[in-house]
XYZ file of C-alpha atoms in Angstrom:
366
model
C 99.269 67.986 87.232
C 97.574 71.097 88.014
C 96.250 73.593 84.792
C 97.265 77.172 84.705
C 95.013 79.172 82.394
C 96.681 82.024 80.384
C 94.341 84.616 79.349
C 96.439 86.995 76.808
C 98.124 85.899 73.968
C 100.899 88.601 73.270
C 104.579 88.548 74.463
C 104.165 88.347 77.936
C 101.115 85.607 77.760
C 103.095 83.582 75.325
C 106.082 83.457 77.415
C 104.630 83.155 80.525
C 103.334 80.128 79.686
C 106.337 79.172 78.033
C 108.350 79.368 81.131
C 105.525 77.486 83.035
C 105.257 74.960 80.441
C 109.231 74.602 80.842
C 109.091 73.596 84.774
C 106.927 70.568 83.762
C 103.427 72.815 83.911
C 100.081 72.149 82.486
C 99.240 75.257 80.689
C 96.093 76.258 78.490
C 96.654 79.589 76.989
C 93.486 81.815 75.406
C 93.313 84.607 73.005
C 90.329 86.677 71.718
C 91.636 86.635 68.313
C 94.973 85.515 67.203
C 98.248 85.328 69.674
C 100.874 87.929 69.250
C 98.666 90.217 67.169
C 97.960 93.349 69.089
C 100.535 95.389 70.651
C 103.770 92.773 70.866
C 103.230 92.520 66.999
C 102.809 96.411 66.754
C 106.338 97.734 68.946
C 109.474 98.690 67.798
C 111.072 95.710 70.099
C 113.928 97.849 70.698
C 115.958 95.726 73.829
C 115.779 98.674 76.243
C 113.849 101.159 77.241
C 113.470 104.743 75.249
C 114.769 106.526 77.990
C 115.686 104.113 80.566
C 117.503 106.701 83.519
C 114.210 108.246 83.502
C 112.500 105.091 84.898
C 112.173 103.819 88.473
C 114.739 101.060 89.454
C 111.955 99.138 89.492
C 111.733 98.934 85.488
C 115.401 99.381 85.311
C 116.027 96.034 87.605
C 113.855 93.777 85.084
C 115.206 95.357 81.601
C 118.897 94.716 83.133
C 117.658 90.804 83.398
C 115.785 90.610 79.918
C 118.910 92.825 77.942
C 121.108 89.813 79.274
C 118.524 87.106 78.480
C 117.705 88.195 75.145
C 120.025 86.231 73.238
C 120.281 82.819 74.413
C 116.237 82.818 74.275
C 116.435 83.893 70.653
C 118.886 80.957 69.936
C 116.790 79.007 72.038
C 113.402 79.613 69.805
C 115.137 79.504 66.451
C 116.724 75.195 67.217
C 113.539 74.622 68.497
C 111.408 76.489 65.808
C 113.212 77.174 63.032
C 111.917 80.553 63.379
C 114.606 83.193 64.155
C 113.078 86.201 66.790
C 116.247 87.996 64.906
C 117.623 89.537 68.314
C 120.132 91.737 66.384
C 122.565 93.929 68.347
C 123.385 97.235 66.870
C 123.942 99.817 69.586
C 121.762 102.872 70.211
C 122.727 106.841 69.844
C 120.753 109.265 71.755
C 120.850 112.970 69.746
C 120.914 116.385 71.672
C 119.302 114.781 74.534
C 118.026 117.522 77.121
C 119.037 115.312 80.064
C 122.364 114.330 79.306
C 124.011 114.824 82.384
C 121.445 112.377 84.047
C 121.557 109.949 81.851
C 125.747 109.895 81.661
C 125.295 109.774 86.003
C 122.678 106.803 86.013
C 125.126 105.183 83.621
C 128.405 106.122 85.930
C 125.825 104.685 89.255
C 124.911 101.414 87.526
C 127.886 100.665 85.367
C 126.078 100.201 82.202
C 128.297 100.983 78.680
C 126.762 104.558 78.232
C 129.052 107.232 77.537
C 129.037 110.790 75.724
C 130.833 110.751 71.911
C 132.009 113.355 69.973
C 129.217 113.870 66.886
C 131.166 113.875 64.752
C 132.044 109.815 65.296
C 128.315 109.490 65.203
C 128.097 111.090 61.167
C 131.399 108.980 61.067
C 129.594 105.923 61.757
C 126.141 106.506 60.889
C 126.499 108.688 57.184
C 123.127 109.010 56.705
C 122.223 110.737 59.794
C 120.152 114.056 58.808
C 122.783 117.409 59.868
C 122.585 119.373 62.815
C 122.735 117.053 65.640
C 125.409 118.402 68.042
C 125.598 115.882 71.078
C 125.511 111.934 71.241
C 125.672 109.650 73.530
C 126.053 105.995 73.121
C 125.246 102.754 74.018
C 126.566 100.082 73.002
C 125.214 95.997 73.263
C 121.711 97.266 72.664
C 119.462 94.816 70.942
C 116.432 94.878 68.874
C 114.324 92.123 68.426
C 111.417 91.616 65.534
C 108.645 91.167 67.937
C 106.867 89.430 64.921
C 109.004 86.789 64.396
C 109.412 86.579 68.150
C 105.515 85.905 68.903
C 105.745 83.587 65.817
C 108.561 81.247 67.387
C 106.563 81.524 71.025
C 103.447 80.030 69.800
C 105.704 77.034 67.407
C 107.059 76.301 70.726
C 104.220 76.078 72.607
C 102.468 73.956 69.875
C 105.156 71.332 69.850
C 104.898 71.105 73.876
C 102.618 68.248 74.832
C 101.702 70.019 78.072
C 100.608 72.952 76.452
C 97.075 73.812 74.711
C 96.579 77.310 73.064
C 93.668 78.680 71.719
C 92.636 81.600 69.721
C 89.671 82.814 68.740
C 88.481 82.124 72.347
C 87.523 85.280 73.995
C 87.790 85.561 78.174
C 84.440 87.468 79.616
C 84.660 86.600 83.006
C 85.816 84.695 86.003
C 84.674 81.107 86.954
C 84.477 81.993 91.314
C 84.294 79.670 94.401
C 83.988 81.565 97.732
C 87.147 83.808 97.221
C 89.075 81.506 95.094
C 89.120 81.744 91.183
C 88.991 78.465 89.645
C 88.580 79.100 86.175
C 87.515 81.432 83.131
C 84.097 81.684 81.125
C 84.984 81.814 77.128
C 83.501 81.779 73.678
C 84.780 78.267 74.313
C 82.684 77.401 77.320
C 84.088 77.331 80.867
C 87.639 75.890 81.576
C 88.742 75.009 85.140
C 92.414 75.240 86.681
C 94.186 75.696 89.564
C 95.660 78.581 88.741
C 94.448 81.993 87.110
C 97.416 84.634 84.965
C 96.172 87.774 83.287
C 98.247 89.423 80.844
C 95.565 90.726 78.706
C 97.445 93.947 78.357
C 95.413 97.157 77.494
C 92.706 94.725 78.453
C 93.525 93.740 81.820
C 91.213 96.041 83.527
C 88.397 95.581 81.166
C 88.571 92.058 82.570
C 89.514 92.602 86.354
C 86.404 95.234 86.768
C 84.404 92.125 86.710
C 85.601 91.121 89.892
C 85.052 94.762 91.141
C 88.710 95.727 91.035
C 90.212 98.868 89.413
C 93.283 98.341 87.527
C 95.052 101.477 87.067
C 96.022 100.097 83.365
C 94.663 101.920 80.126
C 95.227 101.833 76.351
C 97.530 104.579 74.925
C 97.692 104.144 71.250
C 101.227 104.094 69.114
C 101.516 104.364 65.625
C 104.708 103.527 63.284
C 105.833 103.547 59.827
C 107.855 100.914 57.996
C 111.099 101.711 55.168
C 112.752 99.213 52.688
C 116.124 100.341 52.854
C 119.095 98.158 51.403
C 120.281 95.954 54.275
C 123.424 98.167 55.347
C 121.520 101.478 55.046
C 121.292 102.026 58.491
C 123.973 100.303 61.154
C 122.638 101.226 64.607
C 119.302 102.288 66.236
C 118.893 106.248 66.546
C 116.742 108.184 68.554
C 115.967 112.549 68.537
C 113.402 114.209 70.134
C 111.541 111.480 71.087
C 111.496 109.581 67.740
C 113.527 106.684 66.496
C 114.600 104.672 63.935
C 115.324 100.924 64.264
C 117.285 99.070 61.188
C 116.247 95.260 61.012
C 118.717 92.706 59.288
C 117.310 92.976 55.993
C 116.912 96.475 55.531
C 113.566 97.070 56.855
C 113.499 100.676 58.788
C 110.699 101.198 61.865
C 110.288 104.827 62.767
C 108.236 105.116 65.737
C 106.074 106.634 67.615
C 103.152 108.519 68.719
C 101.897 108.326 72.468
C 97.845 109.299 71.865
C 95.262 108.397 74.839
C 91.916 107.792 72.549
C 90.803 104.656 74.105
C 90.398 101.384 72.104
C 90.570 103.172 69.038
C 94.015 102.197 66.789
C 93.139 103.542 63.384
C 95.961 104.471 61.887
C 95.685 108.359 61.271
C 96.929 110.453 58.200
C 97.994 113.222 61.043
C 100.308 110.616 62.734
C 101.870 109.124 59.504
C 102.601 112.523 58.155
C 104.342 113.616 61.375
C 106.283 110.238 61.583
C 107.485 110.808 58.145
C 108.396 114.352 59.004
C 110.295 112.823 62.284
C 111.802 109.837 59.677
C 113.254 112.307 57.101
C 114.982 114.762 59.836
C 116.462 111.695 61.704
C 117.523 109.802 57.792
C 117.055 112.514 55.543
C 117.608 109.328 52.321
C 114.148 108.060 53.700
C 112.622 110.616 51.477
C 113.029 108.496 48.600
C 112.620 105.268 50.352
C 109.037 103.175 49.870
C 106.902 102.972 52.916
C 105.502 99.726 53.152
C 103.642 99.707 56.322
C 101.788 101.870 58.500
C 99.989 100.529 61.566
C 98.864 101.747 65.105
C 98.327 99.687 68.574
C 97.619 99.673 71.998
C 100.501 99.979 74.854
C 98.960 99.031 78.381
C 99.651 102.296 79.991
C 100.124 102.005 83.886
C 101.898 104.674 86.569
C 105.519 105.002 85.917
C 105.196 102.013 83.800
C 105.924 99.562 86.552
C 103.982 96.471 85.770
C 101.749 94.619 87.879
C 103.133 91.278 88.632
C 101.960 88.588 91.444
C 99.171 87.059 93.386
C 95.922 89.591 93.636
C 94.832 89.465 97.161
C 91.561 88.541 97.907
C 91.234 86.012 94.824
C 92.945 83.235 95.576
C 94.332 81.167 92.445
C 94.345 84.826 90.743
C 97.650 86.336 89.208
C 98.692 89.460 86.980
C 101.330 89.843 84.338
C 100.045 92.815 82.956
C 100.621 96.796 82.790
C 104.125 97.019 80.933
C 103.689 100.156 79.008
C 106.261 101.195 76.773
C 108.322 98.388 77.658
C 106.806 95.044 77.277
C 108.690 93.480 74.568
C 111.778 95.056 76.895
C 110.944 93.387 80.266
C 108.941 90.354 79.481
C 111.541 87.607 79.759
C 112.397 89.137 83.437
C 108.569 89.623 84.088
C 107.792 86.204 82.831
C 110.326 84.971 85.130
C 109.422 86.471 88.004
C 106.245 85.429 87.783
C 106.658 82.103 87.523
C 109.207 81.912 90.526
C 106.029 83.533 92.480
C 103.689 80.753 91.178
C 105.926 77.880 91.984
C 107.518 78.838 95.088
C 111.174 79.277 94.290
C 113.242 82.148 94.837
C 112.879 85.192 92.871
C 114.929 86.607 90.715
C 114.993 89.957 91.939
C 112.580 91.619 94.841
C 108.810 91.009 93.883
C 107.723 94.024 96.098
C 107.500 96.650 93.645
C 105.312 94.518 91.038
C 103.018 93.512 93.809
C 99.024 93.993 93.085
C 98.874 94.366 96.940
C 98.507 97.956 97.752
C 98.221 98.723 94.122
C 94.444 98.207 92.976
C 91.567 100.042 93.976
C 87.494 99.061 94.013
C 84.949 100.026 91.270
């Protein structure tokens, strides 16, 4: 049975091995600290992206796939688990959006359940939304997930799989080479050998790749949120204004989110950001005034152009793969990008075009 090394432990590693693991795959999966703790702990895990008619079809063909997949694989991880990702469908509303018209076309092109709706069914069915809004649209069928729980039933899974090994505290520094194939990885653990090669280090995917000499045009951009204890029914769908939004979990819990700051490996949480997220969170649900704020965190997106991920064989290193450079949208399109990628590694047909994902073309020399 041949060994396919994960280096990454967040949403995309975790289920990337997952789906590898689930074709009968011997998979070894390594973290530098502990899985799911950087930025798939840190989203909003909001089942679509913010804006998603601004995006290339590119994005928009792998966040159709996930939206659909969403919640069989969170009944999936809860009988196998116990652990319930909490996929919870609540609809989004988009308020006084400058680009209305576009988005109501892309939904009209692709036949997605987008349409405009009179405000005042919006106050009607959300009463705590702050006044003055004066155009919605909707969309209903849109999920959230809480990415915490969902990284948490990931690595239970994997640690009941016999073919599966994961583990953390086991930094990657480098490649293990022979001639132009990769055949393994050099960690705090000592070298381990395999067949097969995935990154999906996120924002750390090109720290790791410019050892090889490659540029990967993926960098850290730094997002910061804010937490609310709310009773459970306080808020009944996810809203979004001027670039802000507000995302009710089952038991109350509100995430307002977020700031987009490009400051390197750096996520201290900032007084500046949580006073204008508070500012943002009382506009949007002026009642969140009163309410307790219980957390307050920052982390690291893997910013890459247009957000279109990076997702296949990189040429020149054979054995070699990327997962890696989701932006904004991991949580959104990992269950498509996962996938994908594993069609790729085993030879079976994809589930949609690879062509846009491909590293070919994509990554330059240092």
């Amino acid at each position: 049975m041949a060994l396919n090394i994960v280096v990454g432990g967040g949403a995309l590693g975790l289920l990337s091995a997952y789906k590898l693991a689930l074709q009968g795959e011997a998979v070894v999966l390594l973290d530098r600290a502990q899985v799911g703790s950087e930025s798939s702990w840190a989203g909003g895990g909001i089942v679509s992206p913010l804006y998603p008619w601004r995006y290339s079809p590119a994005v928009t063909a792998l966040a159709h796939w996930s939206q659909d997949f969403y919640p069989g694989l969170g009944e999936q991880l809860l009988a196998q688990t116990g652990v319930d990702p909490e996929v919870f469908v609540t609809g989004l509303y988009w308020l006084d959006l400058d680009d209305e018209a576009e988005a109501l076309a892309w939904a009209s092109n692709l036949g997605r359940p987008l349409a405009s709706v009179p405000v005042s069914k919006v106050y009607d069915a959300v009463p705590v939304l702050g006044p003055g809004y004066e155009r919605a649209v909707y969309m209903s069928g849109v999920a959230n997930v809480r990415n915490p729980r969902l990284v948490k039933a990931l690595r239970a899974a994997l640690l009941n799989m016999p073919n599966v090994t994961v583990h953390e505290q086991a930094a990657v520094g480098g490649f293990i080479r022979e001639g132009a194939r990769v055949v393994g990885v050099q960690t705090a653990l000592g070298d381990i050998r395999g067949e097969r090669v995935v990154l999906t280090a996120g924002a750390w995917s090109g720290e790791l790749l410019a050892t090889l000499g490659l540029d990967l045009p993926v960098e850290p951009v730094k997002g910061q949120m804010i937490l609310f204890k709310c009773a459970a029914d306080f808020l009944p769908s996810m809203v979004l204004a001027k670039g802000r939004y507000a995302i009710p979990r089952k038991d109350g819990h509100i995430l307002v989110g977020s700031t987009l700051e490009h400051c390197g490996f750096d996520k201290t949480p900032t007084e500046q950001a949580l006073a204008s997220l508070k500012a943002s969170a009382i506009e949007l649900l002026p009642e969140l005034a009163d309410a307790q704020v219980v957390g307050h965190w920052a982390g690291l997106r893997p910013g890459s152009p247009e957000g279109i991920p990076f997702i296949g064989p990189v040429p020149g290193f054979d054995g070699l793969w990327l997962n890696c450079g989701h932006y904004r949208n991991g949580l959104v399109l990992a269950p498509a990008s996962c996938q994908l990628l594993t069609d790729l590694m085993l030879g079976n047909a994809p589930i949609i075009d690879p062509a846009p994902y491909a590293p070919q073309g994509r990554l330059g020399a240092r």
